[in-house]
Coordinates of C-alpha atoms in Angstrom, one line a residue:
X263 CA -35.5 50.1 34.6
X264 CA -37.0 53.4 33.5
X265 CA -34.8 56.3 32.2
X266 CA -32.8 58.0 34.9
X267 CA -32.4 61.8 34.9
X268 CA -28.7 61.5 35.7
X269 CA -26.5 58.4 35.7
X270 CA -23.3 59.0 37.8
X271 CA -20.4 56.6 37.0
X272 CA -18.1 56.2 40.0
X273 CA -19.0 56.3 43.7
X274 CA -16.0 58.0 45.2
X275 CA -16.4 61.3 47.1
X276 CA -17.1 63.3 43.9
X277 CA -19.8 61.0 42.6
X278 CA -21.4 60.6 46.1
X279 CA -21.5 64.4 46.7
X280 CA -23.2 64.9 43.2
X281 CA -25.6 62.1 43.9
X282 CA -26.6 63.5 47.3
X283 CA -27.1 67.0 45.9
X284 CA -29.2 65.8 43.0
X285 CA -31.3 63.3 45.1
X286 CA -32.3 66.0 47.6
X287 CA -33.7 68.0 44.6
X288 CA -35.9 65.0 43.7
X289 CA -33.9 64.2 40.6
X290 CA -34.1 60.6 39.5
X291 CA -30.4 59.7 40.0
X292 CA -28.5 56.4 39.6
X293 CA -25.0 55.8 40.7
X294 CA -22.9 52.9 39.5
X295 CA -19.4 51.7 40.3
X296 CA -17.2 49.1 38.7
X297 CA -15.9 47.8 42.1
X298 CA -17.9 44.8 43.4
X299 CA -17.8 46.3 46.9
X300 CA -16.9 49.8 48.3
X301 CA -13.1 50.1 48.3
X302 CA -11.4 50.6 51.7
X303 CA -9.3 53.3 50.2
X304 CA -7.9 56.0 52.4
X305 CA -5.6 57.9 50.1
X306 CA -7.2 61.3 50.5
X307 CA -6.6 62.5 54.0
X308 CA -9.8 64.6 54.3
X309 CA -11.8 67.6 53.3
X310 CA -10.4 71.1 53.3
X311 CA -12.4 74.1 54.7
X312 CA -14.4 74.7 51.5
X313 CA -15.3 71.0 51.2
X314 CA -16.4 71.1 54.9
X315 CA -18.8 73.9 54.0
X316 CA -20.3 71.8 51.2
X317 CA -20.6 68.8 53.4
X318 CA -22.4 71.0 55.9
X319 CA -24.8 72.1 53.2
X320 CA -25.5 68.4 52.5
X321 CA -26.1 67.9 56.3
X322 CA -23.2 65.6 57.0
X323 CA -20.4 67.9 58.4
X324 CA -21.1 67.2 62.0
X325 CA -20.8 63.4 61.4
X326 CA -17.6 63.9 59.4
X327 CA -16.1 66.1 62.2
X328 CA -17.1 63.4 64.8
X329 CA -15.6 60.6 62.8
X330 CA -12.3 62.3 62.1
X331 CA -9.8 64.5 63.9
X332 CA -8.3 67.9 63.6
X333 CA -5.1 68.1 61.5
X334 CA -2.1 67.1 63.7
X335 CA 1.1 68.9 64.4
X336 CA 4.1 67.5 62.5
X337 CA 7.2 66.0 64.1
X338 CA 10.2 65.9 61.9
X339 CA 13.2 63.6 62.3
X340 CA 16.7 63.4 60.7
X341 CA 18.9 60.3 61.1
X342 CA 16.2 58.8 63.4
X343 CA 16.2 61.6 65.9
X344 CA 13.5 64.3 66.3
X345 CA 14.7 67.6 65.1
X346 CA 11.7 69.9 64.8
X347 CA 7.9 70.3 65.4
X348 CA 5.6 72.3 63.2
X349 CA 1.9 73.1 63.6
X350 CA 0.8 74.8 60.3
X351 CA -2.6 75.6 62.0
X352 CA -1.1 77.2 65.2
X353 CA -2.0 80.7 64.1
X354 CA -5.3 80.1 62.3
X355 CA -8.7 80.5 64.0
X356 CA -12.3 80.5 62.7
X357 CA -13.5 83.9 61.6
X358 CA -17.0 85.2 61.2
X359 CA -17.0 84.7 57.5
X360 CA -15.3 81.2 57.6
X361 CA -16.1 79.0 60.5
X362 CA -13.9 76.2 59.2
X363 CA -10.3 77.4 59.4
X364 CA -8.6 74.1 58.8
X365 CA -9.2 70.8 57.0
X366 CA -10.1 67.6 58.8
X367 CA -8.4 64.2 58.9
X368 CA -10.8 61.3 58.0
X369 CA -10.2 58.1 56.1
X370 CA -11.6 58.3 52.6
X371 CA -13.6 55.1 53.1
X372 CA -15.2 56.5 56.2
X373 CA -16.2 59.8 54.4
X374 CA -17.7 57.7 51.6
X375 CA -19.6 55.6 54.1
X376 CA -21.2 58.7 55.6
X377 CA -22.1 60.0 52.1
X378 CA -23.6 56.6 51.1
X379 CA -25.7 56.6 54.3
X380 CA -27.0 60.1 53.5
X381 CA -27.8 59.0 49.9
X382 CA -29.6 56.0 51.2
X383 CA -31.8 58.3 53.2
X384 CA -33.1 59.6 49.8
X385 CA -33.7 56.1 48.7
X386 CA -30.7 55.9 46.4
X387 CA -28.1 53.1 46.7
X388 CA -24.8 52.7 44.8
X389 CA -25.1 49.8 42.3
X390 CA -21.8 47.9 42.6
X391 CA -20.1 45.8 39.9
X392 CA -21.4 47.9 37.0
X393 CA -18.7 48.7 34.5
X394 CA -19.6 51.1 31.7
X395 CA -18.3 50.0 28.3
X396 CA -20.4 52.0 25.9
X397 CA -22.1 55.4 25.6
X398 CA -24.3 56.5 22.7
X399 CA -26.0 59.9 22.6
X400 CA -29.4 59.9 20.9
X401 CA -31.9 62.6 20.1
X402 CA -35.4 62.6 18.7
X403 CA -38.6 61.3 20.0
X404 CA -40.5 63.0 22.8
X405 CA -37.7 62.5 25.3
X406 CA -35.6 65.4 24.0
X407 CA -32.4 63.5 23.9
X408 CA -30.8 60.8 26.0
X409 CA -27.6 58.7 26.5
X410 CA -27.8 54.9 26.0
X411 CA -25.4 53.1 28.4
X412 CA -23.9 49.7 27.9
X413 CA -22.4 47.7 30.8
X414 CA -19.8 44.9 30.7
X415 CA -22.6 42.6 31.9
X416 CA -26.3 43.0 32.7
X417 CA -29.0 45.0 30.8
X418 CA -28.3 48.4 29.2
X419 CA -29.4 51.6 30.8
X420 CA -30.6 55.0 29.6
X421 CA -30.3 58.5 31.2
X422 CA -30.9 62.1 30.2
X423 CA -27.4 63.0 31.4
X424 CA -24.3 61.0 32.4
X425 CA -21.5 62.3 34.6
X426 CA -18.1 60.4 34.7
X427 CA -16.8 60.6 38.3
X428 CA -14.7 57.5 37.6
X429 CA -11.2 58.6 38.4
X430 CA -8.0 59.2 36.6
X431 CA -8.4 56.1 34.4
X432 CA -12.0 57.2 33.6
X433 CA -13.8 54.9 31.1
X434 CA -16.3 57.7 30.5
X435 CA -13.5 60.0 29.4
X436 CA -12.0 57.4 27.2
X437 CA -15.3 56.5 25.6
X438 CA -15.8 60.2 24.7
X439 CA -12.3 60.3 23.2
X440 CA -11.4 63.3 25.3
X441 CA -7.7 64.0 25.5
X442 CA -6.0 63.9 28.9
X443 CA -2.9 66.0 28.3
X444 CA 0.0 66.4 30.7
X445 CA 2.9 64.5 32.1
X446 CA 3.7 61.6 34.4
X447 CA 7.0 61.9 36.3
X448 CA 8.3 58.4 36.5
X449 CA 11.0 59.4 39.0
X450 CA 8.8 61.2 41.4
X451 CA 7.4 58.2 43.1
X452 CA 5.9 57.4 46.5
X453 CA 4.7 54.1 48.0
X454 CA 1.6 54.3 50.1
X455 CA -0.5 52.0 52.3
X456 CA -2.6 51.7 55.4
X457 CA -0.6 49.9 58.1
X458 CA -1.0 48.8 61.7
X459 CA 1.8 49.5 64.2
X460 CA 2.2 47.7 67.5
X461 CA 0.2 49.7 70.1
X462 CA 2.4 52.3 71.8
X463 CA 5.0 52.4 69.0
X464 CA 4.5 56.1 68.3
X465 CA 2.6 59.1 69.7
X466 CA -0.8 59.3 68.0
X467 CA -1.1 63.0 68.5
X468 CA 1.6 63.7 65.8
X469 CA 2.1 63.2 62.1
X470 CA 5.7 61.7 62.1
X471 CA 8.0 62.6 59.2
X472 CA 11.5 61.2 58.7
X473 CA 13.4 62.9 55.9
X474 CA 16.9 61.6 55.2
X475 CA 19.4 62.1 52.3
X476 CA 18.5 58.6 50.9
X477 CA 14.7 58.5 51.4
X478 CA 11.8 59.4 53.6
X479 CA 9.0 57.8 55.7
X480 CA 5.8 59.5 56.8
X481 CA 3.3 58.1 59.3
X482 CA 0.0 59.8 60.2
X483 CA -2.5 58.1 62.5
X484 CA -5.8 57.2 60.9
X485 CA -8.6 58.7 63.0
X486 CA -11.2 56.2 64.3
X487 CA -8.6 53.4 64.6
X488 CA -6.5 52.3 67.5
X489 CA -3.4 51.2 65.7
X490 CA -4.0 52.3 62.1
X491 CA -1.6 54.6 60.3
X492 CA -1.2 56.1 56.9
X493 CA 2.2 55.1 55.5
X494 CA 4.0 57.1 52.8
X495 CA 7.6 56.6 51.8
X496 CA 10.2 57.0 49.1
X497 CA 10.3 53.5 47.4
X498 CA 13.0 50.9 47.7
X499 CA 14.9 50.8 44.4
X500 CA 16.6 48.0 42.5
X501 CA 20.3 48.0 41.4
X502 CA 19.5 50.2 38.5
X503 CA 17.7 52.7 40.6
X504 CA 14.2 51.8 39.4
X505 CA 11.5 51.9 42.1
X506 CA 10.3 48.6 43.4
X507 CA 6.6 47.8 43.9
X508 CA 5.4 48.2 47.5
X509 CA 5.2 45.1 49.8
X510 CA 4.7 44.7 53.5
X511 CA 8.3 43.4 53.9
X512 CA 9.5 46.4 51.9
X513 CA 7.6 48.7 54.3
X514 CA 9.3 47.0 57.3
X515 CA 12.7 47.5 55.7
X516 CA 12.0 51.2 55.1
X517 CA 10.7 51.6 58.7
X518 CA 13.9 50.0 60.1
X519 CA 16.1 52.0 57.8
X520 CA 14.7 55.5 58.6
X521 CA 13.0 55.3 62.0
X522 CA 14.0 54.0 65.4
X523 CA 11.3 51.4 65.2
X524 CA 12.1 47.8 64.4
X525 CA 10.6 46.4 61.2
X526 CA 8.4 43.9 63.2
X527 CA 6.5 46.9 64.8
X528 CA 4.6 47.0 61.5
X529 CA 2.1 44.2 62.0
X530 CA -0.2 44.6 58.9
X531 CA 0.0 46.5 55.6
X532 CA -2.8 46.8 53.0
X533 CA -4.1 49.0 50.2
X534 CA -0.6 49.2 49.0
X535 CA -0.1 51.5 46.0
X536 CA 2.5 53.4 44.1
X537 CA 1.8 57.1 43.6
X538 CA 3.5 58.8 40.6
X539 CA 3.2 62.5 40.1
X540 CA 0.7 62.9 37.3
X541 CA -0.3 66.3 36.1
X542 CA -3.0 66.0 33.5
X543 CA -6.2 67.7 32.5
X544 CA -9.1 66.9 30.2
X545 CA -9.3 69.4 27.3
X546 CA -13.1 69.4 27.7
X547 CA -15.4 68.7 30.7
X548 CA -18.6 68.2 28.6
X549 CA -19.6 66.5 25.4
X550 CA -23.3 66.9 24.8
X551 CA -25.1 65.1 27.6
X552 CA -22.0 63.6 29.2
X553 CA -19.8 65.5 31.7
X554 CA -16.7 64.8 33.7
X555 CA -15.9 65.7 37.3
X556 CA -13.1 65.1 39.8
X557 CA -10.0 63.0 38.8
X558 CA -11.7 62.0 35.6
X559 CA -11.3 65.6 34.5
X560 CA -8.0 66.5 36.2
X561 CA -5.1 65.0 38.3
X562 CA -2.2 66.7 39.9
X563 CA 0.5 66.5 42.5
X564 CA -0.6 65.3 45.9
X565 CA 0.9 68.3 47.7
X566 CA -1.7 70.4 49.5
X567 CA -4.3 67.7 49.5
X568 CA -6.3 69.2 46.6
X569 CA -7.4 66.2 44.6
X570 CA -10.5 64.9 46.4
X571 CA -11.4 68.5 47.4
X572 CA -11.4 69.8 43.8
X573 CA -13.6 66.9 42.9
X574 CA -16.1 67.6 45.7
X575 CA -16.2 71.2 44.6
X576 CA -16.7 70.2 40.9
X577 CA -19.7 68.2 42.0
X578 CA -21.2 71.1 44.0
X579 CA -20.8 73.4 41.0
X580 CA -22.5 70.9 38.6
X581 CA -25.3 69.6 40.8
X582 CA -27.6 72.7 40.9
X583 CA -27.1 73.4 37.2
X584 CA -28.2 69.9 36.2
X585 CA -31.1 70.2 38.7
X586 CA -32.4 73.4 37.2
X587 CA -32.0 72.2 33.6
X588 CA -33.8 68.9 34.4
X589 CA -36.6 70.7 36.3
X590 CA -37.2 72.7 33.1
X591 CA -36.3 76.0 34.6
X592 CA -33.0 76.7 33.0
X593 CA -31.9 76.3 29.4
X594 CA -29.4 73.5 28.8
X595 CA -26.8 76.2 28.0
X596 CA -26.5 76.6 31.7
X597 CA -24.4 73.4 31.7
X598 CA -21.8 75.2 29.6
X599 CA -20.9 77.3 32.6
X600 CA -19.7 74.2 34.4
X601 CA -16.7 73.9 32.2
X602 CA -16.4 77.7 31.9
X603 CA -16.0 77.9 35.7
X604 CA -14.3 74.7 36.7
X605 CA -11.7 74.2 33.9
X606 CA -9.7 77.3 34.9
X607 CA -9.9 76.3 38.5
X608 CA -8.6 72.9 37.6
X609 CA -5.7 74.5 35.6
X610 CA -4.8 76.7 38.5
X611 CA -5.0 73.8 40.9
X612 CA -2.6 71.8 38.8
X613 CA -0.1 74.7 39.0
X614 CA -0.7 75.3 42.7
X615 CA -0.2 71.6 43.6
X616 CA 3.0 71.4 41.5
X617 CA 4.3 74.6 43.1
X618 CA 3.6 73.2 46.6
X619 CA 5.3 69.9 45.7
X620 CA 8.4 71.9 44.6
X621 CA 8.4 73.9 47.8
X622 CA 8.0 70.7 49.9
X623 CA 10.8 68.9 48.1
X624 CA 13.0 71.9 48.7
X625 CA 12.0 72.1 52.4
X626 CA 12.8 68.5 53.2
X627 CA 16.4 68.8 52.0
X628 CA 16.9 70.9 55.1
X629 CA 16.9 69.3 58.5
X630 CA 13.6 70.1 60.2
X631 CA 11.8 70.9 56.9
X632 CA 8.6 69.0 56.3
X633 CA 5.1 68.8 54.7
X634 CA 4.0 72.0 56.3
X635 CA 5.5 73.6 53.2
X636 CA 2.6 72.2 51.2
X637 CA 0.0 74.1 53.2
X638 CA -0.9 77.7 52.4
X639 CA -4.0 79.9 52.5
X640 CA -4.5 78.8 48.9
X641 CA -5.1 75.2 49.8
X642 CA -8.2 76.0 51.9
X643 CA -10.4 76.3 48.8
X644 CA -12.1 79.4 50.4
X645 CA -10.6 81.8 47.9
X646 CA -11.8 80.0 44.8
X647 CA -14.3 82.1 42.9
X648 CA -15.6 82.7 39.4
X649 CA -15.4 86.4 38.7
X650 CA -14.7 85.7 35.0
X651 CA -17.8 83.6 34.6
X652 CA -20.8 84.6 32.4
X653 CA -22.9 83.8 35.6
X654 CA -21.1 86.6 37.5
X655 CA -23.3 89.7 36.8
X656 CA -21.1 92.7 37.6
X657 CA -23.1 95.7 38.4
X658 CA -21.6 99.2 37.9
X659 CA -23.2 100.5 41.1
X660 CA -22.5 97.5 43.3
X661 CA -21.3 98.3 46.8
X662 CA -17.7 97.3 47.6
X663 CA -17.5 94.0 49.5
X664 CA -17.9 90.7 47.8
X665 CA -18.0 90.7 44.0
X666 CA -20.1 88.6 41.7
X667 CA -18.5 85.2 41.3
X668 CA -16.9 85.2 44.8
X669 CA -17.7 82.6 47.5
X670 CA -20.6 83.9 49.6
X671 CA -19.1 84.6 53.0
X672 CA -20.6 83.0 56.1
X673 CA -21.5 85.1 59.1
X674 CA -23.0 84.6 62.6
X675 CA -26.5 86.0 62.8
X676 CA -29.9 85.1 64.2
X677 CA -33.5 84.4 63.1
X678 CA -35.2 87.8 63.1
X679 CA -38.5 86.2 64.3
X680 CA -37.4 83.7 66.9
X681 CA -34.1 85.2 67.9
X682 CA -32.4 81.8 67.6
X683 CA -28.7 82.1 66.8
X684 CA -27.7 80.7 63.4
X685 CA -25.2 81.3 60.6
X686 CA -25.7 82.7 57.2
X687 CA -24.6 79.5 55.5
X688 CA -27.4 77.7 57.3
X689 CA -29.8 80.3 55.9
X690 CA -28.4 79.6 52.4
X691 CA -28.3 75.8 52.9
X692 CA -30.3 73.5 50.7
X693 CA -30.7 73.4 46.9
X694 CA -32.1 76.8 46.2
X695 CA -31.0 80.3 45.0
X696 CA -31.3 82.9 47.8
X697 CA -32.0 86.6 47.3
X698 CA -30.8 88.6 50.3
X699 CA -32.2 92.1 50.9
X700 CA -30.3 94.7 52.9
X701 CA -32.0 97.9 54.0
X702 CA -35.6 99.1 53.9
X703 CA -35.3 99.8 50.2
X704 CA -34.9 96.1 49.4
X705 CA -38.5 95.0 50.3
X706 CA -40.0 95.7 46.8
X707 CA -37.2 93.7 45.0
X708 CA -37.6 90.8 47.5
X709 CA -41.4 90.8 47.0
X710 CA -41.0 90.8 43.2
X711 CA -38.6 87.9 43.3
X712 CA -40.8 85.9 45.6
X713 CA -43.9 86.5 43.5
X714 CA -42.2 85.5 40.3
X715 CA -39.9 82.7 41.4
X716 CA -41.0 81.5 44.8
X717 CA -42.2 78.2 43.3
X718 CA -39.2 77.8 41.1
X719 CA -36.5 77.2 43.7
X720 CA -35.8 80.8 44.8
X721 CA -36.1 82.0 48.4
X722 CA -36.0 85.6 49.6
X723 CA -34.5 86.6 52.9
X724 CA -34.5 90.2 54.4
X725 CA -31.5 91.0 56.5
X726 CA -32.3 93.3 59.4
X727 CA -29.6 95.6 60.9
X728 CA -29.6 96.2 64.7
X729 CA -31.4 99.5 64.4
X730 CA -34.2 98.3 62.1
X731 CA -37.7 97.6 63.2
X732 CA -38.6 93.9 62.8
X733 CA -42.3 94.2 63.3
X734 CA -43.9 92.1 60.5
X735 CA -40.6 90.3 59.7
X736 CA -41.2 87.2 57.6
X737 CA -40.3 83.7 59.0
X738 CA -36.7 83.0 58.0
X739 CA -35.6 86.7 58.0
X740 CA -32.1 87.3 59.3
X741 CA -31.2 89.5 62.3
X742 CA -27.7 91.0 61.8
X743 CA -27.3 92.6 65.2
X744 CA -23.5 92.4 65.3
X745 CA -23.2 93.6 61.7
X746 CA -21.2 90.6 60.6
X747 CA -23.4 90.0 57.5
X748 CA -23.3 93.6 56.4
X749 CA -19.6 93.8 56.9
X750 CA -19.0 90.6 54.9
X751 CA -21.1 91.9 52.0
X752 CA -20.1 95.6 52.2
X753 CA -23.7 96.8 52.5
X754 CA -23.4 99.1 55.5
X755 CA -23.6 102.4 53.5
X756 CA -26.7 101.4 51.5
X757 CA -28.5 100.3 54.8
X758 CA -27.7 103.7 56.4
X759 CA -29.0 105.7 53.4
X760 CA -32.1 103.4 53.1
X761 CA -31.6 102.7 49.4
X762 CA -30.6 99.1 50.2
X763 CA -28.8 96.3 48.4
X764 CA -29.9 93.0 46.9
X765 CA -27.5 90.1 46.7
X766 CA -28.4 86.9 44.7
X767 CA -26.5 83.9 46.0
X768 CA -26.4 80.8 43.8
X769 CA -27.2 77.4 45.3
X770 CA -23.5 76.6 45.5
X771 CA -22.8 79.6 47.8
X772 CA -21.3 81.8 45.1
X773 CA -22.5 85.3 44.6
X774 CA -24.3 85.9 41.3
X775 CA -25.3 89.5 41.5
X776 CA -24.9 92.4 43.9
X777 CA -27.1 95.3 42.9
X778 CA -28.8 98.4 44.4
X779 CA -32.2 97.5 45.6
X780 CA -34.0 99.9 43.3
X781 CA -32.7 98.0 40.2
X782 CA -35.3 95.2 40.2
X783 CA -34.7 94.7 36.5
X784 CA -31.2 93.4 37.0
X785 CA -32.4 91.1 39.7
X786 CA -35.2 89.8 37.5
X787 CA -32.9 89.3 34.5
X788 CA -30.4 87.3 36.6
X789 CA -33.1 85.1 38.1
X790 CA -34.6 84.5 34.7
X791 CA -31.3 83.1 33.5
X792 CA -31.2 80.5 36.2
X793 CA -34.9 79.9 36.8
X794 CA -36.7 80.5 33.5
X795 CA -39.6 82.9 33.1
X796 CA -41.1 82.1 36.5
X797 CA -44.7 83.0 37.1
X798 CA -44.4 86.4 35.4
X799 CA -44.9 84.7 32.0
X800 CA -48.5 83.9 32.9
X801 CA -49.4 87.4 34.1
X802 CA -51.2 90.0 32.1
X803 CA -48.6 92.1 30.4
X804 CA -49.2 95.2 32.5
X805 CA -47.8 93.6 35.7
X806 CA -44.7 92.0 34.1
X807 CA -42.6 95.1 34.2
X808 CA -42.6 95.4 38.0
X809 CA -40.7 92.1 38.2
X810 CA -38.3 92.7 35.4

């Protein structure tokens, strides 16, 4: 085995998203998992709106939507009788800047299957039964540094970088000696599993929730199955009040105690687990050439469904940075911005999930209260940005609208040459930095960026307003006839005056820079940070300044 560019340890959603993102860049990636076969786990109930945008960028969102179902209204019971219904999504609708207004229900194993298939399309397969037991970072030689990896059995491996996506009990984190500070609440316990109920037992268009003084049972239908349900409940307890381990018979007793169904209606129970509220975070996300993502870096309360989603979003932040460093464009210091950006997000997510849990526990004390208390606009992931980041270049003359660091808004638009309808996120899709130019004044800055960085993973796209002449528009240019793109980016005034605006969007759909189009120097400096010197370095000195 030659040296991999990146070895990913752990093939859950976080590791698979990172592997797909790197593989499509042509990075030599390996992904190993200690399990001998893919686990049929379905603990995470599905991607939130921001994760759906990432899955769309990777080309699998349509398959995920087809394999799952929209989130269901909740039916709440007390003393076995229905007392209330709630649909947390009743008032939400897609908007021009956010086509996904709600998360999606899909079993985690099914999502992983879709991502593994996408990865196989790049010729990369998960290597099962490979448990990492040793990591040694070396330098020297012509390889510029590497990590030697020892496995529990089989030959050792070697990679330029290693990313631990191996969950809350991460071996990679432990091998690095990184602290995982926080708390485990031994009282705050839930038993979970996947169960089959006799057909016709319950309405499959609802998420059923029984909350009583002495316990709770929640049953949500698993999409893509006829009789499968997610089962969550307060545990049975022994004489001293200590929680008992989950068993199929215990689930039947809980079902009979809280619901109007007989215990025998539960015909099968598997993937049984006990969930304790763990709120912990790694104190570092990077040690040299080894990085952590997902649950290996942070775990928190289940409320709001943020665990898997935060991991997917970690992976999307890290993938392009590793890609640019490995391609020799960016300095390895770019990897420091991964922890700089994602550690504060993880810290905030821990607080948000704990707060949602508190609100939910409060809500279920009242008859008719339920899990809708866990869902707020904060749990969509769409508001997460990095305005504090060193990669957010704040320009004093930037138009008002999005700021550097924010998620780049989506918008319906069309291809300026063919007229075919599309969306801005489709224009931004794929592993590249995009420079958007608004107004006639932006053409020179776009040309400069294309000349210097067109071969280094940067694409330029002119955005045409309804009144602008498109004769000579380049392929891929954007027609913004309804003005949704200009409205989302706050560029209307600069288009009217003709000065124009340039927006640099990072490969993970976050805005890096918003600048007046006549400031080519700021644009050049920003692109140089991510993409190196570009072709300008090889030019005679007289022409370099135009690009700077």
